[in-house]
Short mmCIF file of C-alpha atoms in Angstrom, two decimals:
data_model
loop_
_atom_site.label_atom_id
_atom_site.label_comp_id
_atom_site.label_asym_id
_atom_site.label_seq_id
_atom_site.Cartn_x
_atom_site.Cartn_y
_atom_site.Cartn_z
CA UNK A 1 -56.60 18.80 1.31
CA UNK A 2 -52.80 19.32 0.91
CA UNK A 3 -52.20 22.77 -0.47
CA UNK A 4 -48.90 24.44 -1.23
CA UNK A 5 -49.29 28.14 -1.69
CA UNK A 6 -46.53 30.25 -3.26
CA UNK A 7 -43.56 28.78 -1.39
CA UNK A 8 -40.00 30.05 -1.67
CA UNK A 9 -37.29 27.63 -0.54
CA UNK A 10 -33.49 28.00 -0.53
CA UNK A 11 -30.42 25.95 0.32
CA UNK A 12 -28.44 28.57 2.26
CA UNK A 13 -28.14 31.47 -0.20
CA UNK A 14 -29.26 29.55 -3.28
CA UNK A 15 -33.00 29.84 -3.87
CA UNK A 16 -34.48 26.76 -5.52
CA UNK A 17 -38.26 27.22 -5.35
CA UNK A 18 -39.98 30.42 -6.44
CA UNK A 19 -43.65 30.93 -5.51
CA UNK A 20 -44.43 27.28 -6.21
CA UNK A 21 -48.06 26.31 -5.71
CA UNK A 22 -49.90 23.02 -6.04
CA UNK A 23 -52.54 20.93 -4.35
CA UNK A 24 -53.58 17.31 -4.15
CA UNK A 25 -56.84 15.75 -2.95
CA UNK A 26 -57.65 12.47 -1.25
CA UNK A 27 -57.68 9.59 -3.70
CA UNK A 28 -55.77 11.55 -6.30
CA UNK A 29 -52.36 10.89 -7.88
CA UNK A 30 -50.52 14.07 -8.75
CA UNK A 31 -47.34 13.58 -10.74
CA UNK A 32 -44.56 16.14 -10.66
CA UNK A 33 -42.49 16.24 -13.82
CA UNK A 34 -39.51 18.39 -14.63
CA UNK A 35 -35.89 18.36 -15.68
CA UNK A 36 -33.10 17.51 -13.24
CA UNK A 37 -32.63 20.33 -10.75
CA UNK A 38 -36.07 21.81 -11.44
CA UNK A 39 -37.04 21.54 -7.75
CA UNK A 40 -39.15 18.37 -7.53
CA UNK A 41 -37.26 16.76 -4.62
CA UNK A 42 -36.99 20.13 -2.90
CA UNK A 43 -40.78 20.42 -3.09
CA UNK A 44 -41.24 17.06 -1.34
CA UNK A 45 -38.65 17.89 1.32
CA UNK A 46 -40.34 21.21 1.96
CA UNK A 47 -43.69 19.50 2.50
CA UNK A 48 -42.00 17.22 5.07
CA UNK A 49 -40.60 20.25 6.89
CA UNK A 50 -37.03 19.15 6.16
CA UNK A 51 -36.33 22.48 4.47
CA UNK A 52 -37.60 25.76 5.92
CA UNK A 53 -39.81 28.03 3.83
CA UNK A 54 -38.64 31.56 3.12
CA UNK A 55 -42.15 32.51 2.13
CA UNK A 56 -45.50 30.91 1.44
CA UNK A 57 -47.61 28.35 3.22
CA UNK A 58 -48.23 24.60 3.24
CA UNK A 59 -51.60 23.46 4.61
CA UNK A 60 -53.03 20.04 5.28
CA UNK A 61 -56.80 20.05 5.87
CA UNK A 62 -56.49 23.73 6.76
CA UNK A 63 -53.71 23.19 9.31
CA UNK A 64 -50.43 24.98 8.50
CA UNK A 65 -47.75 22.29 8.21
CA UNK A 66 -44.89 24.74 7.76
CA UNK A 67 -45.35 26.00 11.31
CA UNK A 68 -44.73 22.52 12.74
CA UNK A 69 -41.35 21.06 13.72
CA UNK A 70 -40.20 18.58 11.05
CA UNK A 71 -40.75 15.54 13.26
CA UNK A 72 -44.43 16.46 13.76
CA UNK A 73 -45.25 16.56 10.03
CA UNK A 74 -45.32 12.73 9.61
CA UNK A 75 -47.55 12.41 12.66
CA UNK A 76 -50.20 14.38 10.71
CA UNK A 77 -50.40 11.57 8.17
CA UNK A 78 -47.78 12.63 5.61
CA UNK A 79 -45.37 9.88 4.57
CA UNK A 80 -42.22 10.24 2.52
CA UNK A 81 -40.42 7.68 0.35
CA UNK A 82 -37.23 9.49 -0.65
CA UNK A 83 -35.12 9.10 -3.73
CA UNK A 84 -32.53 6.36 -3.21
CA UNK A 85 -34.81 4.74 -0.52
CA UNK A 86 -32.67 5.90 2.43
CA UNK A 87 -33.52 2.94 4.62
CA UNK A 88 -32.00 2.58 8.06
CA UNK A 89 -29.36 0.38 6.51
CA UNK A 90 -28.03 -1.43 9.59
CA UNK A 91 -31.50 -2.12 10.99
CA UNK A 92 -33.49 -5.19 10.01
CA UNK A 93 -36.54 -5.14 7.75
CA UNK A 94 -38.72 -5.57 10.85
CA UNK A 95 -37.00 -2.70 12.68
CA UNK A 96 -37.37 -0.39 9.68
CA UNK A 97 -41.09 -1.16 9.67
CA UNK A 98 -41.29 -0.63 13.44
CA UNK A 99 -39.92 2.90 12.97
CA UNK A 100 -42.83 3.49 10.59
CA UNK A 101 -45.31 2.01 13.06
CA UNK A 102 -43.97 4.27 15.83
CA UNK A 103 -44.83 7.33 13.73
CA UNK A 104 -48.51 6.50 13.62
CA UNK A 105 -48.85 4.38 16.74
CA UNK A 106 -50.33 1.77 14.41
CA UNK A 107 -50.35 -1.88 15.36
CA UNK A 108 -49.83 -5.32 13.94
CA UNK A 109 -52.68 -5.11 11.43
CA UNK A 110 -51.00 -2.18 9.65
CA UNK A 111 -47.74 -4.10 9.50
CA UNK A 112 -49.58 -7.19 8.22
CA UNK A 113 -51.28 -5.07 5.57
CA UNK A 114 -47.91 -3.65 4.41
CA UNK A 115 -46.48 -7.17 4.29
CA UNK A 116 -49.49 -8.39 2.31
CA UNK A 117 -48.62 -5.82 -0.35
CA UNK A 118 -44.99 -6.96 -0.41
CA UNK A 119 -45.03 -10.66 0.60
CA UNK A 120 -41.34 -11.07 -0.17
CA UNK A 121 -40.49 -8.89 2.83
CA UNK A 122 -42.17 -11.46 5.09
CA UNK A 123 -39.29 -13.85 4.36
CA UNK A 124 -36.71 -11.15 5.03
CA UNK A 125 -37.94 -9.72 8.33
CA UNK A 126 -34.74 -10.47 10.27
CA UNK A 127 -32.43 -9.45 7.43
CA UNK A 128 -30.53 -6.16 7.54
CA UNK A 129 -31.92 -3.61 5.10
CA UNK A 130 -28.53 -3.05 3.45
CA UNK A 131 -28.38 -6.71 2.40
CA UNK A 132 -31.62 -6.56 0.38
CA UNK A 133 -31.68 -6.27 -3.41
CA UNK A 134 -32.57 -2.90 -4.95
CA UNK A 135 -36.14 -3.97 -5.61
CA UNK A 136 -36.59 -5.35 -2.10
CA UNK A 137 -35.17 -2.15 -0.65
CA UNK A 138 -37.77 -0.16 -2.59
CA UNK A 139 -40.50 -2.48 -1.28
CA UNK A 140 -39.25 -1.87 2.24
CA UNK A 141 -39.15 1.90 1.74
CA UNK A 142 -42.79 1.75 0.60
CA UNK A 143 -43.76 -0.66 3.40
CA UNK A 144 -42.12 1.60 6.00
CA UNK A 145 -44.14 4.53 4.66
CA UNK A 146 -47.36 2.48 4.63
CA UNK A 147 -46.74 1.57 8.30
CA UNK A 148 -47.17 5.27 9.13
CA UNK A 149 -50.83 4.95 7.96
CA UNK A 150 -50.50 7.90 5.60
CA UNK A 151 -53.25 10.13 4.27
CA UNK A 152 -50.75 11.68 1.87
CA UNK A 153 -47.72 9.86 0.50
CA UNK A 154 -44.82 11.57 -1.24
CA UNK A 155 -42.91 9.26 -3.59
CA UNK A 156 -39.62 10.42 -5.05
CA UNK A 157 -38.69 8.30 -8.07
CA UNK A 158 -39.90 5.02 -6.57
CA UNK A 159 -39.16 3.00 -9.72
CA UNK A 160 -35.66 4.38 -10.32
CA UNK A 161 -33.26 1.59 -11.33
CA UNK A 162 -35.83 -1.19 -10.94
CA UNK A 163 -36.56 -4.02 -13.34
CA UNK A 164 -39.93 -3.92 -15.18
CA UNK A 165 -41.65 -6.52 -12.96
CA UNK A 166 -40.75 -4.53 -9.86
CA UNK A 167 -41.83 -1.26 -11.48
CA UNK A 168 -45.17 -2.86 -12.22
CA UNK A 169 -45.58 -4.02 -8.60
CA UNK A 170 -44.77 -0.56 -7.24
CA UNK A 171 -47.27 0.99 -9.66
CA UNK A 172 -49.96 -1.48 -8.55
CA UNK A 173 -49.38 -0.56 -4.90
CA UNK A 174 -49.61 3.15 -5.72
CA UNK A 175 -52.96 2.52 -7.42
CA UNK A 176 -54.16 0.52 -4.39
CA UNK A 177 -53.26 3.42 -2.13
CA UNK A 178 -55.22 5.81 -4.34
CA UNK A 179 -58.20 3.44 -4.13
CA UNK A 180 -57.94 3.63 -0.35
CA UNK A 181 -58.35 7.39 -0.60
CA UNK A 182 -54.70 8.23 0.02
CA UNK A 183 -53.40 11.31 -1.79
CA UNK A 184 -50.23 10.58 -3.77
CA UNK A 185 -47.60 13.04 -4.97
CA UNK A 186 -45.34 11.19 -7.33
CA UNK A 187 -42.04 12.42 -8.73
CA UNK A 188 -40.93 10.41 -11.74
CA UNK A 189 -38.51 10.66 -14.63
CA UNK A 190 -40.23 7.93 -16.65
CA UNK A 191 -43.19 9.77 -18.11
CA UNK A 192 -44.74 6.72 -19.78
CA UNK A 193 -44.68 4.80 -16.50
CA UNK A 194 -46.78 7.35 -14.66
CA UNK A 195 -49.21 8.72 -17.21
CA UNK A 196 -51.31 5.57 -17.00
CA UNK A 197 -51.87 5.95 -13.24
CA UNK A 198 -51.67 9.73 -12.62
CA UNK A 199 -54.76 11.91 -12.44
CA UNK A 200 -53.00 15.20 -12.95
CA UNK A 201 -49.49 16.25 -13.92
CA UNK A 202 -47.74 19.39 -12.73
CA UNK A 203 -44.68 20.50 -14.67
CA UNK A 204 -42.02 22.17 -12.56
CA UNK A 205 -39.56 24.41 -14.33
CA UNK A 206 -36.88 26.60 -12.75
CA UNK A 207 -38.36 26.10 -9.30
CA UNK A 208 -41.92 27.02 -10.04
CA UNK A 209 -45.02 25.26 -11.34
CA UNK A 210 -45.12 25.95 -15.04
CA UNK A 211 -48.31 24.11 -15.91
CA UNK A 212 -50.82 21.62 -14.53
CA UNK A 213 -52.85 19.38 -16.83
CA UNK A 214 -55.01 16.29 -16.60
CA UNK A 215 -52.98 13.15 -17.31
CA UNK A 216 -55.50 12.01 -19.92
CA UNK A 217 -55.14 15.31 -21.71
CA UNK A 218 -51.37 14.87 -21.74
CA UNK A 219 -51.65 11.43 -23.27
CA UNK A 220 -53.67 12.89 -26.10
CA UNK A 221 -51.36 15.87 -26.57
CA UNK A 222 -47.76 15.01 -25.67
CA UNK A 223 -46.35 18.29 -26.99
CA UNK A 224 -46.24 19.66 -23.42
CA UNK A 225 -43.88 16.86 -22.44
CA UNK A 226 -41.55 17.86 -25.20
CA UNK A 227 -41.88 21.50 -24.23
CA UNK A 228 -41.02 21.01 -20.53
CA UNK A 229 -38.84 17.93 -20.55
CA UNK A 230 -37.33 18.11 -24.00
CA UNK A 231 -38.04 14.44 -24.69
CA UNK B 1 7.73 -12.79 42.07
CA UNK B 2 8.30 -14.73 38.85
CA UNK B 3 7.51 -13.23 35.46
CA UNK B 4 4.28 -15.23 34.96
CA UNK B 5 2.50 -14.18 38.16
CA UNK B 6 3.86 -10.64 37.73
CA UNK B 7 2.36 -10.46 34.20
CA UNK B 8 -0.92 -11.79 35.59
CA UNK B 9 -0.97 -9.06 38.25
CA UNK B 10 -0.15 -6.42 35.62
CA UNK B 11 -2.94 -7.77 33.37
CA UNK B 12 -5.39 -7.41 36.22
CA UNK B 13 -4.40 -3.77 36.63
CA UNK B 14 -4.79 -3.41 32.87
CA UNK B 15 -8.27 -4.94 33.05
CA UNK B 16 -9.32 -2.27 35.55
CA UNK B 17 -7.99 0.48 33.28
CA UNK B 18 -9.74 -1.17 30.32
CA UNK B 19 -13.05 -1.45 32.19
CA UNK B 20 -13.17 2.21 33.20
CA UNK B 21 -11.84 3.32 29.82
CA UNK B 22 -14.50 1.29 28.00
CA UNK B 23 -17.27 3.05 29.94
CA UNK B 24 -15.78 6.50 29.35
CA UNK B 25 -14.95 5.93 25.68
CA UNK B 26 -18.32 4.34 24.85
CA UNK B 27 -19.92 7.58 26.08
CA UNK B 28 -17.71 9.59 23.74
CA UNK B 29 -18.35 7.16 20.88
CA UNK B 30 -22.13 7.32 21.34
CA UNK B 31 -22.08 11.11 21.23
CA UNK B 32 -19.97 11.15 18.08
CA UNK B 33 -21.87 8.29 16.44
CA UNK B 34 -25.35 9.69 16.92
CA UNK B 35 -24.70 13.45 17.00
CA UNK B 36 -21.47 13.81 14.95
CA UNK B 37 -20.22 15.98 17.82
CA UNK B 38 -16.57 15.75 18.90
CA UNK B 39 -17.02 16.41 22.61
CA UNK B 40 -13.74 17.86 23.86
CA UNK B 41 -15.35 18.39 27.29
CA UNK B 42 -15.95 14.65 27.78
CA UNK B 43 -13.02 14.32 30.21
CA UNK B 44 -14.48 17.09 32.36
CA UNK B 45 -17.74 15.18 32.75
CA UNK B 46 -15.56 12.30 33.96
CA UNK B 47 -13.75 14.59 36.39
CA UNK B 48 -17.03 16.07 37.60
CA UNK B 49 -18.36 12.57 38.30
CA UNK B 50 -15.30 11.82 40.46
CA UNK B 51 -15.41 15.14 42.35
CA UNK B 52 -19.17 14.84 42.92
CA UNK B 53 -18.61 11.30 44.22
CA UNK B 54 -16.14 12.69 46.78
CA UNK B 55 -18.53 15.52 47.69
CA UNK B 56 -21.51 13.18 48.09
CA UNK B 57 -19.59 10.66 50.21
CA UNK B 58 -18.22 13.47 52.38
CA UNK B 59 -21.75 14.80 52.96
CA UNK B 60 -23.22 11.48 54.03
CA UNK B 61 -22.40 10.34 57.54
CA UNK B 62 -22.27 6.70 58.58
CA UNK B 63 -20.69 3.72 56.88
CA UNK B 64 -18.53 4.72 53.85
CA UNK B 65 -20.38 2.21 51.71
CA UNK B 66 -23.61 4.18 52.10
CA UNK B 67 -22.06 7.35 50.65
CA UNK B 68 -20.48 5.39 47.80
CA UNK B 69 -23.72 3.69 46.76
CA UNK B 70 -25.54 7.02 46.80
CA UNK B 71 -22.71 8.60 44.78
CA UNK B 72 -22.71 5.87 42.13
CA UNK B 73 -26.38 6.62 41.42
CA UNK B 74 -26.57 10.38 42.03
CA UNK B 75 -23.27 11.64 40.54
CA UNK B 76 -23.90 10.23 37.00
CA UNK B 77 -27.49 11.54 37.14
CA UNK B 78 -26.30 15.06 38.04
CA UNK B 79 -23.58 14.99 35.37
CA UNK B 80 -26.02 13.60 32.79
CA UNK B 81 -28.58 16.31 33.60
CA UNK B 82 -25.88 19.00 33.36
CA UNK B 83 -24.79 17.62 29.97
CA UNK B 84 -28.39 17.71 28.75
CA UNK B 85 -28.58 21.38 29.74
CA UNK B 86 -25.30 22.03 27.89
CA UNK B 87 -26.80 20.34 24.83
CA UNK B 88 -29.99 22.36 25.04
CA UNK B 89 -28.41 25.76 25.64
CA UNK B 90 -25.10 25.48 23.76
CA UNK B 91 -24.89 22.72 21.13
CA UNK B 92 -28.50 23.03 20.00
CA UNK B 93 -28.10 26.80 19.69
CA UNK B 94 -25.20 26.40 17.27
CA UNK B 95 -27.14 23.79 15.31
CA UNK B 96 -24.59 21.01 16.05
CA UNK B 97 -22.26 22.54 13.47
CA UNK B 98 -19.13 20.29 13.55
CA UNK B 99 -16.53 23.07 13.73
CA UNK B 100 -18.41 25.27 16.17
CA UNK B 101 -19.21 22.36 18.51
CA UNK B 102 -15.46 21.66 18.87
CA UNK B 103 -14.85 25.28 19.89
CA UNK B 104 -17.92 25.26 22.15
CA UNK B 105 -16.88 22.08 23.96
CA UNK B 106 -13.33 23.42 24.43
CA UNK B 107 -14.97 26.39 26.15
CA UNK B 108 -17.14 24.04 28.16
CA UNK B 109 -14.03 22.11 29.22
CA UNK B 110 -12.53 25.22 30.83
CA UNK B 111 -15.80 26.38 32.35
CA UNK B 112 -16.38 23.01 34.07
CA UNK B 113 -12.75 22.65 35.11
CA UNK B 114 -12.40 26.14 36.57
CA UNK B 115 -15.85 26.07 38.19
CA UNK B 116 -14.83 22.83 39.93
CA UNK B 117 -11.56 24.41 41.07
CA UNK B 118 -13.39 27.43 42.48
CA UNK B 119 -16.08 25.32 44.15
CA UNK B 120 -14.15 22.34 45.51
CA UNK B 121 -10.54 23.59 45.57
CA UNK B 122 -7.34 22.16 44.05
CA UNK B 123 -6.71 19.28 46.50
CA UNK B 124 -6.85 15.63 45.46
CA UNK B 125 -9.68 14.00 47.43
CA UNK B 126 -9.85 10.34 48.39
CA UNK B 127 -13.04 8.32 48.41
CA UNK B 128 -13.21 5.23 50.56
CA UNK B 129 -14.16 2.01 48.78
CA UNK B 130 -17.37 0.39 50.06
CA UNK B 131 -15.44 -2.85 50.56
CA UNK B 132 -11.79 -3.56 50.00
CA UNK B 133 -10.74 -6.99 51.21
CA UNK B 134 -7.41 -8.25 49.92
CA UNK B 135 -7.75 -11.44 47.90
CA UNK B 136 -4.74 -13.67 47.30
CA UNK B 137 -4.64 -15.01 43.74
CA UNK B 138 -3.59 -18.50 42.70
CA UNK B 139 -1.10 -19.30 39.95
CA UNK B 140 -0.63 -22.50 37.97
CA UNK B 141 3.01 -23.61 38.15
CA UNK B 142 4.22 -26.41 35.83
CA UNK B 143 6.02 -29.09 37.87
CA UNK B 144 7.19 -32.66 37.24
CA UNK B 145 3.84 -33.85 38.56
CA UNK B 146 1.92 -31.57 36.14
CA UNK B 147 0.32 -28.19 36.78
CA UNK B 148 0.21 -27.29 40.45
CA UNK B 149 -1.77 -24.47 42.08
CA UNK B 150 0.52 -22.18 44.08
CA UNK B 151 -0.10 -18.91 45.93
CA UNK B 152 2.83 -16.61 45.03
CA UNK B 153 3.71 -14.01 47.67
CA UNK B 154 2.41 -10.61 46.62
CA UNK B 155 0.06 -11.90 43.89
CA UNK B 156 -3.17 -10.41 45.08
CA UNK B 157 -5.89 -7.92 44.31
CA UNK B 158 -8.78 -6.40 46.20
CA UNK B 159 -12.46 -7.24 46.13
CA UNK B 160 -13.19 -3.67 45.06
CA UNK B 161 -10.94 -3.91 41.98
CA UNK B 162 -12.74 -7.08 40.90
CA UNK B 163 -16.03 -5.27 41.51
CA UNK B 164 -14.96 -2.43 39.16
CA UNK B 165 -14.34 -4.92 36.34
CA UNK B 166 -17.61 -6.76 36.98
CA UNK B 167 -19.60 -3.50 37.27
CA UNK B 168 -18.20 -2.10 34.00
CA UNK B 169 -18.95 -5.34 32.13
CA UNK B 170 -22.50 -5.37 33.55
CA UNK B 171 -23.13 -1.72 32.63
CA UNK B 172 -21.84 -2.28 29.08
CA UNK B 173 -24.06 -5.35 28.73
CA UNK B 174 -27.09 -3.35 29.91
CA UNK B 175 -26.19 -0.60 27.44
CA UNK B 176 -25.94 -3.17 24.64
CA UNK B 177 -29.36 -4.58 25.59
CA UNK B 178 -30.86 -1.07 25.64
CA UNK B 179 -29.38 -0.25 22.23
CA UNK B 180 -30.45 -3.50 20.57
CA UNK B 181 -33.61 -4.58 22.37
CA UNK B 182 -35.55 -1.47 23.32
CA UNK B 183 -37.61 1.15 21.55
CA UNK B 184 -35.36 3.99 22.72
CA UNK B 185 -32.31 2.07 21.44
CA UNK B 186 -34.00 1.64 18.07
CA UNK B 187 -34.73 5.37 17.95
CA UNK B 188 -31.11 6.22 18.80
CA UNK B 189 -29.76 3.85 16.14
CA UNK B 190 -32.17 5.17 13.51
CA UNK B 191 -31.08 8.73 14.33
CA UNK B 192 -27.44 7.67 14.10
CA UNK B 193 -27.99 6.09 10.67
CA UNK B 194 -29.99 8.90 9.05
CA UNK B 195 -30.97 11.94 11.05
CA UNK B 196 -33.15 13.43 8.29
CA UNK B 197 -35.06 10.19 7.71
CA UNK B 198 -35.50 9.81 11.47
CA UNK B 199 -37.21 13.21 11.50
CA UNK B 200 -39.31 12.19 8.51
CA UNK B 201 -40.57 9.30 10.65
CA UNK B 202 -41.64 11.38 13.61
CA UNK B 203 -38.48 11.12 15.71
CA UNK B 204 -37.70 14.30 17.64
CA UNK B 205 -34.00 14.42 16.86
CA UNK B 206 -33.33 17.26 19.30
CA UNK B 207 -34.67 15.14 22.17
CA UNK B 208 -32.57 12.17 21.04
CA UNK B 209 -29.47 14.38 20.91
CA UNK B 210 -30.08 15.71 24.42
CA UNK B 211 -30.60 12.18 25.71
CA UNK B 212 -27.47 10.84 24.00
CA UNK B 213 -25.31 13.74 25.19
CA UNK B 214 -26.59 13.20 28.74
CA UNK B 215 -26.07 9.44 28.51
CA UNK B 216 -22.53 9.86 27.16
CA UNK B 217 -21.60 12.19 30.01
CA UNK B 218 -23.30 9.95 32.59
CA UNK B 219 -21.28 6.94 31.37
CA UNK B 220 -18.05 8.94 31.79
CA UNK B 221 -19.17 10.00 35.28
CA UNK B 222 -20.04 6.40 36.14
CA UNK B 223 -16.54 5.28 35.11
CA UNK B 224 -15.09 8.02 37.29
CA UNK B 225 -17.17 7.10 40.35
CA UNK B 226 -16.00 3.50 39.98
CA UNK B 227 -12.34 4.49 39.74
CA UNK B 228 -12.25 7.19 42.40
CA UNK B 229 -11.73 4.80 45.36
CA UNK B 230 -8.62 3.54 43.51
CA UNK B 231 -7.36 6.94 42.32
CA UNK B 232 -8.27 10.32 43.80
CA UNK B 233 -10.63 13.05 42.65
CA UNK B 234 -9.21 16.41 41.57
CA UNK B 235 -10.03 19.08 39.08
CA UNK B 236 -7.32 18.24 36.50
CA UNK B 237 -8.01 14.51 36.30
CA UNK B 238 -10.08 14.75 33.09
CA UNK B 239 -7.25 15.13 30.58
CA UNK B 240 -5.88 11.55 30.60
CA UNK B 241 -9.28 9.86 30.20
CA UNK B 242 -10.11 12.32 27.39
CA UNK B 243 -6.90 11.51 25.52
CA UNK B 244 -7.27 7.76 26.02
CA UNK B 245 -10.96 7.90 25.05
CA UNK B 246 -10.14 9.67 21.80
CA UNK B 247 -7.40 7.11 21.11
CA UNK B 248 -9.83 4.27 21.77
CA UNK B 249 -12.64 5.78 19.69
CA UNK B 250 -10.30 6.39 16.73
CA UNK B 251 -8.81 2.89 16.90
CA UNK B 252 -12.22 1.25 17.35
CA UNK B 253 -13.81 3.26 14.54
CA UNK B 254 -15.67 6.53 14.99
CA UNK B 255 -19.19 5.84 16.21
CA UNK B 256 -18.75 2.07 16.56
CA UNK B 257 -19.65 1.02 20.10
CA UNK B 258 -18.36 -2.53 19.60
CA UNK B 259 -15.09 -1.22 18.15
CA UNK B 260 -14.76 1.16 21.08
CA UNK B 261 -15.09 -1.66 23.62
CA UNK B 262 -12.56 -3.84 21.76
CA UNK B 263 -10.11 -0.92 21.47
CA UNK B 264 -10.64 -0.03 25.14
CA UNK B 265 -9.64 -3.55 26.16
CA UNK B 266 -6.61 -3.39 23.85
CA UNK B 267 -5.44 0.03 25.02
CA UNK B 268 -6.43 -0.49 28.67
CA UNK B 269 -4.58 -3.78 28.93
CA UNK B 270 -1.51 -2.33 27.15
CA UNK B 271 -1.62 0.74 29.39
CA UNK B 272 -1.91 -1.39 32.54
CA UNK B 273 0.81 -3.89 31.64
CA UNK B 274 3.31 -1.37 30.23
CA UNK B 275 2.73 0.94 33.21
CA UNK B 276 3.52 -1.87 35.64
CA UNK B 277 6.57 -3.21 33.77
CA UNK B 278 7.93 0.13 32.51
CA UNK B 279 6.35 3.59 32.96
CA UNK B 280 2.87 5.10 32.39
CA UNK B 281 4.49 7.60 29.99
CA UNK B 282 5.74 4.78 27.75
CA UNK B 283 2.22 3.32 27.80
CA UNK B 284 0.80 6.63 26.49
CA UNK B 285 3.52 6.83 23.82
CA UNK B 286 2.68 3.32 22.61
CA UNK B 287 -1.07 4.09 22.52
CA UNK B 288 -0.44 7.25 20.50
CA UNK B 289 1.81 5.35 18.08
CA UNK B 290 -0.93 2.76 17.66
CA UNK B 291 -3.38 5.51 16.71
CA UNK B 292 -0.92 6.80 14.13
CA UNK B 293 -0.63 3.33 12.57
CA UNK B 294 -4.40 2.85 12.55
CA UNK B 295 -4.89 6.26 10.89
CA UNK B 296 -2.35 5.37 8.22
CA UNK B 297 -3.39 1.78 7.46
CA UNK B 298 -7.07 1.73 8.49
CA UNK B 299 -8.30 5.33 8.54
CA UNK B 300 -11.86 4.38 9.54
CA UNK B 301 -10.65 2.40 12.55
CA UNK B 302 -10.86 -1.34 13.22
CA UNK B 303 -14.68 -1.48 13.14
CA UNK B 304 -15.52 1.86 11.52
CA UNK B 305 -17.39 2.26 8.26
CA UNK B 306 -16.70 4.80 5.58
CA UNK B 307 -19.25 7.62 5.89
CA UNK B 308 -20.94 9.17 2.87
#
């Protein structure tokens, strides 16, 4: 359904992605692994239309996403939870979620569903996002994305800096989304944390996809992890 | 007149300056806050509002009030629409690059100013106030029998001047309600906080920018239409409001609407009082000194936040 075909992406004169290709299907969790600076975040930003392609094509159900203005990409059902959460810090929890609801035109039931996944946010609805704890901010970033009623969700290090109980909650929500037939592209540094939930793993090295393997296969043969991540 | 009533009269003049300045500076602050654009042409949108107000009132026959009420609606709309066109065909084309937008708006300043000169001429044009009754003001004088209400000779204002203050406060309240209670306000604030994330949530940032640039210019024009029955409209009148607006926006904190309003009251009142007791030039010197102190001791302004 979401297909990236040989994309080249650059920040001004510095090219970061080189003929990168990957795809993800509904109800599948694809994990992107790679060293710092390999191009994982750039890949997600390119899918969202936040960085222009120099070459290549990104398609969602056959429709070329890279020909759309950036603000139209989320309206096609693609949601983005960026690294560092990037909430609208001075807006309340409720207002952050409303921005998500505006994207999809979804109503109260979608908001209620998001709050049912993260009940703690229910108590914080009037609170400014910047006053939440790190874990609560991550919940809100996920809830805001869920309010867009995504068919594909891009998660950039969603468990970064979180305590184990919070990491576990975020993982459970990701699995629930997969069960609801949402496609998930997950960027993570913690390999162990994702192998148990990912279906496939794509290694990105020097801005291109070096290898794609089944997660189960990787658990049996971790030498690839050492090869691409050096850990 | 004694010092007390004289200070009261000067404060009233200061309140009028503060009211108009708050409207003008909030427009500038909104544009900077949401778009990160330093709009050097902001004073020319103010001037254009005043000149259009004169032109509209001179075109409409009948009671002067009729022309004024049409002007207060139509002039800001024309100026706002013109600003949106400038955004679409100039600022958008240079991708809102901070340095290039400064150069572009300097160019825009001269284009608007000289076009106005060529179209409407160099004369200062008066606009008649829709109502202008003189109102004597009371003063509380301490006597042996306690405070006594007296009516000092010369302590007065006009109904129109009180209207300017009330109108500016009302408009700022409406703006605050729009920014905090409506969907479009939420969209503008989200764009201000994180433009990239706004786009990633389906917000058409280019449309928001055009709207904000138009709104900022319309607020300046609205301030000018309000003030033009007190001052006069002419093609060079944009420089003082521009300077004072920048002073206010810097003191209040770049992009902070609340800070801008507080600083506008501070600077407007100082300007009004010092101008009455001493000279308008001294008032400008004091305001500029205040900016220097704020930049040294509180570089982000009174209500500004450090930007990443």
